[in-house]
Coordinates of C-alpha atoms and ligand atoms in Angstrom, one line a residue:
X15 CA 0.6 23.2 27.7
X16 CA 2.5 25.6 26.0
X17 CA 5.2 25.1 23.7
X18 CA 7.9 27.1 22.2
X19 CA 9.6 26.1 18.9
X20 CA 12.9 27.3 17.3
X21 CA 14.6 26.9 14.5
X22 CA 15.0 26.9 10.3
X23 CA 12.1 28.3 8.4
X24 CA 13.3 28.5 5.1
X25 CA 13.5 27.6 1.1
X26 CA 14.3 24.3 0.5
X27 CA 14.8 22.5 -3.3
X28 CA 14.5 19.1 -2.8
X29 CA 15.7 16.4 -6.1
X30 CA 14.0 12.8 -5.2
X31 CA 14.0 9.5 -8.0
X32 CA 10.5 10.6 -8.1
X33 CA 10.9 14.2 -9.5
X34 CA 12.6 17.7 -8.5
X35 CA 11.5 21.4 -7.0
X36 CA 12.4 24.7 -7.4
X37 CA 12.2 27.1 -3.9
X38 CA 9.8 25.7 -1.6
X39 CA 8.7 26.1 1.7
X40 CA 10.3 24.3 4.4
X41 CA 12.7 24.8 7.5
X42 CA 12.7 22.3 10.4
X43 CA 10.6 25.1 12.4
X44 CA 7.7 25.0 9.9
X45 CA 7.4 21.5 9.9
X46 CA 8.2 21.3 13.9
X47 CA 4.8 24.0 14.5
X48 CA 2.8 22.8 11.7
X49 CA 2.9 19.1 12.8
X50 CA 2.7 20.3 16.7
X51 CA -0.7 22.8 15.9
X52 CA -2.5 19.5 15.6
X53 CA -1.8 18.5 19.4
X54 CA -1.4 21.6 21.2
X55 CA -3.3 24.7 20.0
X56 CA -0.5 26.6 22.2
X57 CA 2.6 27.1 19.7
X58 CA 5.4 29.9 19.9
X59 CA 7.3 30.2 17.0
X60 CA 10.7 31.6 17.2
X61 CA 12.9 31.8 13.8
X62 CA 13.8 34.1 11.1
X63 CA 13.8 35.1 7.0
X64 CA 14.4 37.2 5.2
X65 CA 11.6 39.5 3.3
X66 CA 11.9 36.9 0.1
X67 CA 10.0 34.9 2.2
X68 CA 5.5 34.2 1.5
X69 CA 3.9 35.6 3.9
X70 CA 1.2 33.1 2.9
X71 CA 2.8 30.6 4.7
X72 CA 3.2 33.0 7.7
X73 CA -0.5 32.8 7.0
X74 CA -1.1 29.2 6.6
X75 CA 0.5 29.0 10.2
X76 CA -1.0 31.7 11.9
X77 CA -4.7 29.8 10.3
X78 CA -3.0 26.3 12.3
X79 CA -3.3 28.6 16.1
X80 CA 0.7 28.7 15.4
X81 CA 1.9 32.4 17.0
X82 CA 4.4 34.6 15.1
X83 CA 5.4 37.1 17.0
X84 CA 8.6 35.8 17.6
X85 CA 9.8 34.9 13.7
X86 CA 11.5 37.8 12.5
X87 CA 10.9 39.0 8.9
X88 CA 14.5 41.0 8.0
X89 CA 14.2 43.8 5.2
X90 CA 16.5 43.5 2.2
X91 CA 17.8 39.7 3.7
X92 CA 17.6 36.6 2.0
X93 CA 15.9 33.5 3.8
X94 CA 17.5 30.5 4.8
X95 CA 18.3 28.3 2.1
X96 CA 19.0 24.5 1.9
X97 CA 18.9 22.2 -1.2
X98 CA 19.1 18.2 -1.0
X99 CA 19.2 15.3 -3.5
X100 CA 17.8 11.7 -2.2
X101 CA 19.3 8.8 -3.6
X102 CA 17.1 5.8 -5.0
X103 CA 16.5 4.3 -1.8
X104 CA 15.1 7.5 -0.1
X105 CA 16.6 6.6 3.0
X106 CA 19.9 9.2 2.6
X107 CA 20.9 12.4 0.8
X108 CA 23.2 14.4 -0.2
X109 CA 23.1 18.3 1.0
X110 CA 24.1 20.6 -2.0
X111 CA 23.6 23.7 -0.7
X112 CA 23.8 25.5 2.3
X113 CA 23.2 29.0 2.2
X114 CA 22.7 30.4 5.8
X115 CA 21.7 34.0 4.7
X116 CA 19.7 35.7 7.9
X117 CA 20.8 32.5 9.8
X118 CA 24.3 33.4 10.1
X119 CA 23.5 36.5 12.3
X120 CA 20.2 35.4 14.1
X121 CA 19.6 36.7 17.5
X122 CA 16.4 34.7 18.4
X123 CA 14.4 37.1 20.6
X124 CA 11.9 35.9 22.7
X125 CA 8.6 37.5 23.4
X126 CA 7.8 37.9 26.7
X127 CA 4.3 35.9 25.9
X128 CA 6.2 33.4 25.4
X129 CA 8.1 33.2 28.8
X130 CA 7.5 30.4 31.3
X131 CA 6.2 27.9 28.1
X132 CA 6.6 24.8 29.5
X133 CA 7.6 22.8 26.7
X134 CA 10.5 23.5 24.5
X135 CA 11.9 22.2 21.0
X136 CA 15.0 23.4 19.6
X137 CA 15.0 22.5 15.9
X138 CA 17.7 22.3 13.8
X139 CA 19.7 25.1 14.0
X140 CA 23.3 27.2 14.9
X141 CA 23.7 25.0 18.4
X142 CA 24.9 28.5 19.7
X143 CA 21.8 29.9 18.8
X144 CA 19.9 27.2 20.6
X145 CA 22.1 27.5 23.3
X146 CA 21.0 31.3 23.9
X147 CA 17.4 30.0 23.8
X148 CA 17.6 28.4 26.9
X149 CA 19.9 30.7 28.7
X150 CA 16.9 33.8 27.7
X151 CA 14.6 31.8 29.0
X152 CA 13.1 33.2 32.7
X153 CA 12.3 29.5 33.8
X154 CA 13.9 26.3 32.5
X155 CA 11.0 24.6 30.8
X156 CA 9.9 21.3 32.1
X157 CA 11.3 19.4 29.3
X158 CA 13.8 20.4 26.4
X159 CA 13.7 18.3 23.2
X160 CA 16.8 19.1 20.7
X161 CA 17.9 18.1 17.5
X162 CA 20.3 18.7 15.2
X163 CA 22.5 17.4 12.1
X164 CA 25.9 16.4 10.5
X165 CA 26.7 20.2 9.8
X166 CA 26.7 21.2 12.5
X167 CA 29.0 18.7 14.3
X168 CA 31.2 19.7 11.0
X169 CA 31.5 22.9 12.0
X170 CA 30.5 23.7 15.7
X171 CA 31.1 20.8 17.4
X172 CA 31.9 22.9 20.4
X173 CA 29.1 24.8 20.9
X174 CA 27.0 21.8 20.4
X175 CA 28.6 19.7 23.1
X176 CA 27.6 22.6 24.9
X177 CA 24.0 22.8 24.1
X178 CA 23.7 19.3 24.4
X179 CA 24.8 19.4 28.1
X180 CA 21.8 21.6 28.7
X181 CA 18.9 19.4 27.2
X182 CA 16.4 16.8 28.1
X183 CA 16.0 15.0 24.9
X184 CA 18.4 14.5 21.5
X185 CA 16.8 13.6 18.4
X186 CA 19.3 12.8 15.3
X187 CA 19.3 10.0 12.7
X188 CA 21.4 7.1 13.2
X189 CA 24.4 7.8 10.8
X190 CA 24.5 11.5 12.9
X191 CA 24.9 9.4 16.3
X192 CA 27.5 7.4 15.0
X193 CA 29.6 10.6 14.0
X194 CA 28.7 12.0 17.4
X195 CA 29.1 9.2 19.6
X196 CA 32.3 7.7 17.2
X197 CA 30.7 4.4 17.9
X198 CA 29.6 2.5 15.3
X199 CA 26.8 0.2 17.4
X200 CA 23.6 2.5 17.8
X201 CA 24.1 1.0 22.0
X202 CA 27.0 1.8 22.5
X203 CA 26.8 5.5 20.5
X204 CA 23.4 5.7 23.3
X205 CA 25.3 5.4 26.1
X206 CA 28.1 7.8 25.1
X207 CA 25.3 10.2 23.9
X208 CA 23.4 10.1 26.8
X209 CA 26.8 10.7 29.2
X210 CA 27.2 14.1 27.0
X211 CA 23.9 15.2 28.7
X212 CA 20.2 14.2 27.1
X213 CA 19.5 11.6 29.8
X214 CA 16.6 10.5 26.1
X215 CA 17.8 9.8 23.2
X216 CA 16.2 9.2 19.9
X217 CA 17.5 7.6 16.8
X218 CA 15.6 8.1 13.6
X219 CA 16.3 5.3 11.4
X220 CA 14.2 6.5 8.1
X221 CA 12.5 3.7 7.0
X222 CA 13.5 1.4 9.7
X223 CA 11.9 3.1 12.5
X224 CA 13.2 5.1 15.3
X225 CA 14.7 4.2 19.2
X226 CA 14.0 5.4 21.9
X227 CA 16.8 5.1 24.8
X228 CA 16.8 6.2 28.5
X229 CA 19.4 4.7 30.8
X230 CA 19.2 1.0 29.8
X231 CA 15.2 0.7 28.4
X232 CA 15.4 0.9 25.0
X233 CA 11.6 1.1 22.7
X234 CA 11.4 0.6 19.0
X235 CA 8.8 1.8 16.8
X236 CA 8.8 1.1 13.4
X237 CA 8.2 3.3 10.0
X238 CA 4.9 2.7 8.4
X239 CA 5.8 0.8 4.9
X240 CA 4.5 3.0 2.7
X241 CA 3.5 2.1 -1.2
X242 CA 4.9 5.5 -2.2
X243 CA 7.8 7.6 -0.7
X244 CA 7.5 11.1 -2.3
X245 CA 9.8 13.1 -0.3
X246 CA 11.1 12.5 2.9
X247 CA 12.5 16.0 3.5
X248 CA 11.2 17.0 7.1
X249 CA 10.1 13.6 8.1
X250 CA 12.1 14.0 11.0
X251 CA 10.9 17.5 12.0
X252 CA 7.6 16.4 11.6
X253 CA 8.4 13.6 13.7
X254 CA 9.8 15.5 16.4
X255 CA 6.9 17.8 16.2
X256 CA 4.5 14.9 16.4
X257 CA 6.4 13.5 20.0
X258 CA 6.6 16.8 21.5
X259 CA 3.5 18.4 20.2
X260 CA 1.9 14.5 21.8
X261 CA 4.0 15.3 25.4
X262 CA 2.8 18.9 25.4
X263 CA -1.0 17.9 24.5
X264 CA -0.8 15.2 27.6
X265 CA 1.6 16.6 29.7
X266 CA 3.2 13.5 31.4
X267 CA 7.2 13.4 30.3
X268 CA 7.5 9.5 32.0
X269 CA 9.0 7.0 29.7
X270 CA 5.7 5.3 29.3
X271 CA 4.3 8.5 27.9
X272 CA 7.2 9.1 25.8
X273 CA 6.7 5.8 24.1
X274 CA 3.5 7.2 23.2
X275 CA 4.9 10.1 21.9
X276 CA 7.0 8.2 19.6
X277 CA 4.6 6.4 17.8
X278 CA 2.4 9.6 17.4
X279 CA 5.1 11.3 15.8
X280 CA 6.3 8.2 13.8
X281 CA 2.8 8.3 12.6
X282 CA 3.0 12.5 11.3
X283 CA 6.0 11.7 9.6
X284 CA 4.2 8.8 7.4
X285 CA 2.0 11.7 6.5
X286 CA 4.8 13.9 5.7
X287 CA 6.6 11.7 3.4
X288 CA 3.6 11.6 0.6
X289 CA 3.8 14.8 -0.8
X290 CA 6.9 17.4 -1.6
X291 CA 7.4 19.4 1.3
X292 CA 5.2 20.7 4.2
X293 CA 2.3 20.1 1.3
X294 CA 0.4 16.9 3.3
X295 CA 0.9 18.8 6.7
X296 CA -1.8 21.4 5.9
X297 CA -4.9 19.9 6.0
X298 CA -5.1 16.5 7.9
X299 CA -7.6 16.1 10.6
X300 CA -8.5 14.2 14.0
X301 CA -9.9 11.6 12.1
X302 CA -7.2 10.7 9.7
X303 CA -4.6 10.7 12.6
X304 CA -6.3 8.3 14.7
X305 CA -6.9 6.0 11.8
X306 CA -3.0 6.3 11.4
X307 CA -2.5 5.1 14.2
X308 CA -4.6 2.4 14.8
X309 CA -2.7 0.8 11.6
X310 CA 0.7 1.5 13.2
X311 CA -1.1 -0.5 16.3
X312 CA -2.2 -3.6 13.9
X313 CA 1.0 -3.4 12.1
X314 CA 3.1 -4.3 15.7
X315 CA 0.6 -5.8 17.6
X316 CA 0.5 -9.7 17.7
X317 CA -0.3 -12.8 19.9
X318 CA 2.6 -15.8 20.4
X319 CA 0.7 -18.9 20.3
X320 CA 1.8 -22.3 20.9
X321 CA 2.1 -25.3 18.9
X322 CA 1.7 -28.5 19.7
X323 CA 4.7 -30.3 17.8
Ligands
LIG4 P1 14.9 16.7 7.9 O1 14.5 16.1 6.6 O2 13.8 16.4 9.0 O3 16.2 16.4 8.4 O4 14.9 18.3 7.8 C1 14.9 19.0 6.6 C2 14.8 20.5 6.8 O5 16.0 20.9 7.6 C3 14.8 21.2 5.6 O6 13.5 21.8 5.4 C4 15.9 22.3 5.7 O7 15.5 23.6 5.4 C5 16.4 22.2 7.1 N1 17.8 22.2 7.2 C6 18.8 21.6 6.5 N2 20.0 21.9 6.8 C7 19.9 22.8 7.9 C8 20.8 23.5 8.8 N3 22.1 23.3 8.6 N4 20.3 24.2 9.8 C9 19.0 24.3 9.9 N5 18.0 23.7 9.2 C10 18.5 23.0 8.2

Protein backbone atom coordinates (compact mmCIF):
# COMPACT_ATOMS: atom_id res chain seq x y z
CA UNK A 1 0.00 0.00 0.00
CA UNK A 2 1.06 3.26 -0.53
CA UNK A 3 2.39 5.64 1.87
CA UNK A 4 2.96 9.35 1.99
CA UNK A 5 5.38 10.83 4.49
CA UNK A 6 5.85 14.53 5.68
CA UNK A 7 7.89 16.30 7.48
CA UNK A 8 11.74 17.74 8.67
CA UNK A 9 14.55 16.77 6.43
CA UNK A 10 17.27 18.66 7.57
CA UNK A 11 20.91 19.30 9.38
CA UNK A 12 21.11 18.14 12.55
CA UNK A 13 24.41 18.38 15.16
CA UNK A 14 23.90 16.03 17.66
CA UNK A 15 26.53 16.29 21.25
CA UNK A 16 26.15 12.67 23.01
CA UNK A 17 28.62 11.44 26.32
CA UNK A 18 29.98 9.39 23.61
CA UNK A 19 31.20 12.17 21.19
CA UNK A 20 29.90 15.24 19.09
CA UNK A 21 29.00 16.16 15.15
CA UNK A 22 29.18 18.87 12.98
CA UNK A 23 26.02 19.25 10.20
CA UNK A 24 24.64 15.97 9.46
CA UNK A 25 21.88 14.56 7.86
CA UNK A 26 18.70 14.04 9.60
CA UNK A 27 15.08 15.37 9.78
CA UNK A 28 12.23 13.23 11.12
CA UNK A 29 11.13 12.71 7.26
CA UNK A 30 14.46 11.10 6.34
CA UNK A 31 14.41 8.84 9.04
CA UNK A 32 10.44 8.29 8.76
CA UNK A 33 11.04 7.10 4.59
CA UNK A 34 14.37 5.59 5.12
CA UNK A 35 13.09 3.21 7.91
CA UNK A 36 9.54 2.75 5.98
CA UNK A 37 11.53 1.76 2.33
CA UNK A 38 12.33 -1.48 4.13
CA UNK A 39 8.51 -2.49 4.42
CA UNK A 40 6.78 -0.75 1.71
CA UNK A 41 8.65 -0.20 -1.62
CA UNK A 42 5.69 2.52 -2.15
CA UNK A 43 7.01 5.85 -0.26
CA UNK A 44 6.08 9.56 -1.09
CA UNK A 45 8.15 11.94 0.34
CA UNK A 46 6.83 15.42 0.95
CA UNK A 47 9.37 17.99 2.77
CA UNK A 48 11.64 20.74 1.93
CA UNK A 49 15.57 22.32 2.09
CA UNK A 50 17.12 24.51 1.15
CA UNK A 51 19.89 24.15 -1.80
CA UNK A 52 22.74 23.65 1.15
CA UNK A 53 21.35 20.52 1.22
CA UNK A 54 23.47 16.82 -0.42
CA UNK A 55 21.86 15.77 -2.97
CA UNK A 56 23.58 12.48 -2.17
CA UNK A 57 21.27 11.83 0.39
CA UNK A 58 18.39 12.78 -2.05
CA UNK A 59 20.23 9.94 -3.73
CA UNK A 60 20.64 7.56 -1.06
CA UNK A 61 16.73 7.67 -0.85
CA UNK A 62 15.79 7.67 -4.23
CA UNK A 63 18.41 4.16 -4.33
CA UNK A 64 15.82 2.97 -0.98
CA UNK A 65 12.45 3.05 -3.81
CA UNK A 66 11.80 6.36 -1.65
CA UNK A 67 10.04 9.05 -4.35
CA UNK A 68 11.11 12.74 -4.36
CA UNK A 69 9.01 14.47 -6.27
CA UNK A 70 7.37 16.13 -3.68
CA UNK A 71 10.57 17.48 -1.40
CA UNK A 72 11.23 20.81 -2.58
CA UNK A 73 14.85 21.89 -3.12
CA UNK A 74 14.58 26.08 -2.54
CA UNK A 75 17.45 28.18 -4.37
CA UNK A 76 19.46 30.54 -2.21
CA UNK A 77 17.50 28.93 1.20
CA UNK A 78 19.00 27.41 4.02
CA UNK A 79 17.79 23.88 5.21
CA UNK A 80 16.16 23.15 8.30
CA UNK A 81 18.40 23.18 11.12
CA UNK A 82 18.20 21.55 14.62
CA UNK A 83 21.05 20.84 17.13
CA UNK A 84 20.61 18.71 20.44
CA UNK A 85 22.83 17.74 23.44
CA UNK A 86 21.95 14.19 25.31
CA UNK A 87 22.64 14.00 28.74
CA UNK A 88 24.57 10.96 30.33
CA UNK A 89 21.71 8.82 30.51
CA UNK A 90 20.75 9.15 26.80
CA UNK A 91 17.30 9.02 27.63
CA UNK A 92 16.68 13.19 27.47
CA UNK A 93 18.09 16.23 25.78
CA UNK A 94 18.35 19.45 25.51
CA UNK A 95 17.39 21.38 22.06
CA UNK A 96 20.06 24.19 21.42
CA UNK A 97 19.04 25.31 18.31
CA UNK A 98 16.21 25.71 16.32
CA UNK A 99 16.67 27.29 13.18
CA UNK A 100 13.54 26.89 10.97
CA UNK A 101 15.02 28.43 7.76
CA UNK A 102 12.75 27.07 4.61
CA UNK A 103 10.44 25.55 7.26
CA UNK A 104 9.04 28.74 8.44
CA UNK A 105 7.39 29.42 4.96
CA UNK A 106 6.68 25.74 3.65
CA UNK A 107 3.76 25.15 1.53
CA UNK A 108 3.90 21.30 1.26
CA UNK A 109 2.65 20.53 -2.30
CA UNK A 110 1.40 17.38 -3.08
CA UNK A 111 1.98 15.59 -6.39
CA UNK A 112 -0.86 14.37 -7.89
CA UNK A 113 0.98 10.73 -7.90
CA UNK A 114 0.73 10.83 -4.73
CA UNK A 115 -3.10 11.37 -4.31
CA UNK A 116 -5.35 8.64 -2.96
CA UNK A 117 -2.04 6.99 -0.84
CA UNK A 118 -3.60 5.15 1.52
CA UNK A 119 -1.35 5.47 4.38
CA UNK A 120 -0.29 8.69 5.82
CA UNK A 121 2.48 9.90 8.42
CA UNK A 122 2.84 13.36 9.39
CA UNK A 123 6.25 13.75 10.92
CA UNK A 124 7.41 16.22 13.05
CA UNK A 125 6.60 19.38 11.77
CA UNK A 126 4.58 23.14 11.80
CA UNK A 127 1.08 21.31 13.02
CA UNK A 128 -0.42 23.90 10.59
CA UNK A 129 1.54 22.57 7.90
CA UNK A 130 0.43 19.06 8.72
CA UNK A 131 -2.92 20.29 9.06
CA UNK A 132 -2.87 21.48 5.22
CA UNK A 133 -1.67 17.91 4.37
CA UNK A 134 -4.68 16.43 5.07
CA UNK A 135 -7.10 19.07 4.01
CA UNK A 136 -4.97 18.74 0.18
CA UNK A 137 -5.55 15.51 0.21
CA UNK A 138 -8.46 14.22 -2.52
CA UNK A 139 -9.39 11.16 -0.22
CA UNK A 140 -8.80 10.88 3.54
CA UNK A 141 -6.34 8.05 3.75
CA UNK A 142 -7.31 4.97 5.59
CA UNK A 143 -5.23 5.67 8.47
CA UNK A 144 -3.28 8.98 9.67
CA UNK A 145 -0.32 8.42 12.00
CA UNK A 146 1.06 11.94 13.62
CA UNK A 147 3.65 13.03 15.77
CA UNK A 148 5.00 15.82 17.03
CA UNK A 149 7.15 17.54 19.97
CA UNK A 150 7.43 19.99 23.03
CA UNK A 151 8.05 23.04 20.49
CA UNK A 152 5.53 22.95 19.08
CA UNK A 153 2.92 22.75 21.92
CA UNK A 154 5.34 25.88 23.09
CA UNK A 155 4.46 27.76 20.41
CA UNK A 156 1.31 26.50 18.34
CA UNK A 157 -0.59 24.85 20.72
CA UNK A 158 -3.64 25.89 18.71
CA UNK A 159 -3.02 24.73 15.52
CA UNK A 160 -1.96 21.51 16.97
CA UNK A 161 -5.18 20.82 18.90
CA UNK A 162 -6.43 21.27 15.59
CA UNK A 163 -4.45 18.79 13.75
CA UNK A 164 -4.75 16.45 16.34
CA UNK A 165 -8.63 16.44 16.07
CA UNK A 166 -8.04 15.30 12.47
CA UNK A 167 -5.82 12.11 13.10
CA UNK A 168 -5.90 8.44 13.63
CA UNK A 169 -2.81 7.83 15.60
CA UNK A 170 -0.46 10.29 17.97
CA UNK A 171 2.95 9.28 18.61
CA UNK A 172 5.09 11.58 21.27
CA UNK A 173 7.42 10.59 24.21
CA UNK A 174 6.05 10.44 27.57
CA UNK A 175 7.39 13.80 29.11
CA UNK A 176 5.50 15.47 25.63
CA UNK A 177 2.07 13.74 26.83
CA UNK A 178 2.38 14.86 30.17
CA UNK A 179 2.70 18.59 28.87
CA UNK A 180 -0.13 17.90 26.52
CA UNK A 181 -2.45 16.03 28.51
CA UNK A 182 -1.32 18.26 31.99
CA UNK A 183 -1.49 14.89 33.62
CA UNK A 184 1.19 13.61 35.21
CA UNK A 185 0.04 9.55 35.07
CA UNK A 186 0.83 8.28 31.44
CA UNK A 187 -3.32 6.72 31.97
CA UNK A 188 -4.69 9.36 32.73
CA UNK A 189 -2.67 11.82 30.14
CA UNK A 190 -4.14 8.65 27.46
CA UNK A 191 -7.42 9.21 28.07
CA UNK A 192 -7.29 12.99 27.87
CA UNK A 193 -5.15 12.54 24.68
CA UNK A 194 -7.25 10.30 23.15
CA UNK A 195 -10.60 12.64 23.96
CA UNK A 196 -8.54 15.47 21.86
CA UNK A 197 -9.01 13.17 18.77
CA UNK A 198 -6.30 10.13 18.00
CA UNK A 199 -8.74 7.37 19.07
CA UNK A 200 -4.30 5.42 19.29
CA UNK A 201 -2.02 6.67 21.15
CA UNK A 202 1.58 5.89 21.50
CA UNK A 203 4.03 6.81 24.22
CA UNK A 204 7.75 6.42 23.51
CA UNK A 205 9.41 5.90 26.68
CA UNK A 206 13.28 5.79 25.36
CA UNK A 207 14.74 3.15 26.93
CA UNK A 208 11.87 1.89 28.68
CA UNK A 209 9.80 0.95 25.82
CA UNK A 210 6.75 2.34 24.31
CA UNK A 211 2.61 2.07 24.96
CA UNK A 212 0.34 1.49 23.02
CA UNK A 213 -3.34 2.78 24.08
CA UNK A 214 -6.84 2.49 22.36
CA UNK A 215 -9.90 3.05 24.43
CA UNK A 216 -9.03 1.01 27.61
CA UNK A 217 -6.37 -1.90 26.01
CA UNK A 218 -3.20 -0.81 26.69
CA UNK A 219 0.21 -2.99 25.05
CA UNK A 220 3.74 -2.59 26.17
CA UNK A 221 6.73 -3.29 24.32
CA UNK A 222 9.92 -2.88 25.57
CA UNK A 223 13.37 -1.22 24.25
CA UNK A 224 15.99 -3.66 23.36
CA UNK A 225 18.85 -3.20 26.19
CA UNK A 226 21.48 -2.36 24.11
CA UNK A 227 25.51 -2.72 25.21
CA UNK A 228 26.07 0.63 23.49
CA UNK A 229 23.73 3.68 22.96
CA UNK A 230 25.52 5.87 20.28
CA UNK A 231 22.96 8.36 19.47
CA UNK A 232 19.47 8.21 20.00
CA UNK A 233 18.54 11.20 17.69
CA UNK A 234 15.69 9.80 15.37
CA UNK A 235 14.91 6.78 17.34
CA UNK A 236 11.57 7.76 17.40
CA UNK A 237 11.18 8.67 13.73
CA UNK A 238 12.54 5.56 12.91
CA UNK A 239 10.25 4.03 15.17
CA UNK A 240 7.27 5.56 13.79
CA UNK A 241 8.55 4.68 10.43
CA UNK A 242 9.03 1.07 11.42
CA UNK A 243 4.95 0.81 12.69
CA UNK A 244 3.63 2.52 9.85
CA UNK A 245 5.96 1.40 7.20
CA UNK A 246 4.81 -2.56 9.17
CA UNK A 247 0.81 -1.41 8.81
CA UNK A 248 1.32 -0.17 5.23
CA UNK A 249 3.39 -3.53 4.21
CA UNK A 250 0.27 -5.66 5.84
CA UNK A 251 -2.46 -3.50 5.46
CA UNK A 252 -4.64 -4.53 8.44
CA UNK A 253 -5.05 -1.25 10.99
CA UNK A 254 -6.83 -3.68 13.91
CA UNK A 255 -5.30 -3.37 17.22
CA UNK A 256 -3.83 -6.78 16.96
CA UNK A 257 -2.01 -5.69 13.95
CA UNK A 258 -0.96 -2.57 15.46
CA UNK A 259 0.74 -4.42 18.25
CA UNK A 260 2.71 -5.89 15.55
CA UNK A 261 3.61 -2.79 14.27
CA UNK A 262 4.90 -1.71 17.44
CA UNK A 263 7.40 -4.16 18.06
CA UNK A 264 8.57 -3.89 14.39
CA UNK A 265 9.24 -0.43 14.79
CA UNK A 266 10.61 -0.76 18.38
CA UNK A 267 12.96 -3.14 16.74
CA UNK A 268 14.20 -0.21 13.72
CA UNK A 269 14.83 2.14 16.36
CA UNK A 270 17.35 -0.48 18.20
CA UNK A 271 19.07 -0.22 14.92
CA UNK A 272 18.94 3.44 14.82
CA UNK A 273 20.46 4.11 18.01
CA UNK A 274 24.13 2.46 17.19
CA UNK A 275 25.44 4.75 14.98
CA UNK A 276 25.31 8.94 14.67
CA UNK A 277 22.48 9.76 12.65
CA UNK A 278 20.46 8.06 9.85
CA UNK A 279 24.24 6.15 9.38
CA UNK A 280 22.79 2.38 10.48
CA UNK A 281 19.56 3.01 8.54
CA UNK A 282 21.28 2.59 5.13
CA UNK A 283 22.19 -0.65 4.59
CA UNK A 284 20.32 -3.28 6.84
CA UNK A 285 18.61 -6.08 5.24
CA UNK A 286 15.63 -8.79 5.54
CA UNK A 287 17.80 -10.97 7.34
CA UNK A 288 19.16 -8.71 10.01
CA UNK A 289 15.55 -7.44 10.75
CA UNK A 290 14.00 -10.73 11.36
CA UNK A 291 16.89 -11.73 13.56
CA UNK A 292 15.95 -8.51 15.49
CA UNK A 293 13.08 -9.48 16.06
CA UNK A 294 13.16 -12.83 17.10
CA UNK A 295 15.43 -11.52 20.05
CA UNK A 296 12.83 -8.87 20.96
CA UNK A 297 10.45 -12.17 20.99
CA UNK A 298 12.98 -14.23 23.48
CA UNK A 299 13.51 -11.17 25.40
CA UNK A 300 9.43 -10.94 26.40
CA UNK A 301 8.42 -14.24 25.92
CA UNK A 302 8.25 -16.59 29.00
CA UNK A 303 6.33 -19.59 30.64
CA UNK A 304 4.72 -19.24 34.43
CA UNK A 305 5.33 -22.48 35.95
CA UNK A 306 4.29 -23.77 39.17
CA UNK A 307 5.94 -24.78 42.19
CA UNK A 308 5.23 -27.10 44.53
CA UNK A 309 5.90 -25.36 47.96
P1 LIG B 1 13.60 12.27 17.41
O1 LIG B 1 14.97 12.04 18.00
O2 LIG B 1 12.98 11.04 16.84
O3 LIG B 1 12.71 13.03 18.31
O4 LIG B 1 13.80 13.22 16.14
C1 LIG B 1 14.94 13.99 15.91
C2 LIG B 1 14.78 14.71 14.58
O5 LIG B 1 13.73 15.67 14.67
C3 LIG B 1 16.03 15.45 14.19
O6 LIG B 1 16.62 14.85 13.07
C4 LIG B 1 15.59 16.89 13.94
O7 LIG B 1 16.05 17.39 12.71
C5 LIG B 1 14.07 16.82 13.93
N1 LIG B 1 13.48 17.96 14.64
C6 LIG B 1 13.89 18.52 15.81
N2 LIG B 1 13.11 19.57 16.14
C7 LIG B 1 12.18 19.69 15.15
C8 LIG B 1 11.08 20.59 14.90
N3 LIG B 1 10.78 21.58 15.75
N4 LIG B 1 10.35 20.38 13.78
C9 LIG B 1 10.63 19.38 12.94
N5 LIG B 1 11.65 18.52 13.10
C10 LIG B 1 12.42 18.66 14.20
Amino acid sequence: MSLLVVGSVAFDAIETPFGKTDKIVGGAASYISLCASYFTKNVNLVGVVGDDFPHEFISHLNNHGVDTEGLQIKKGEKSFFWSGKYHTDMNSRDTLITELNVLGDFDPIIPDSYQNCQYLMLGNLTPKVQQTVIERLTTRPKLIVMDTMNFWMEIAMDDLKKTLSMVDVLTINDEEARQLSGEYSLVKAAVKIQEMGPKYLIIKKGENGALLFHGKEVFFAPALPLEEVFDPTGAGDTFAGGFIGYLAKTDDISFENMKNAVIYGSAMASFCVEKFGTERLVDLNENVLSQRIEVFKKLVHFNLTETNS
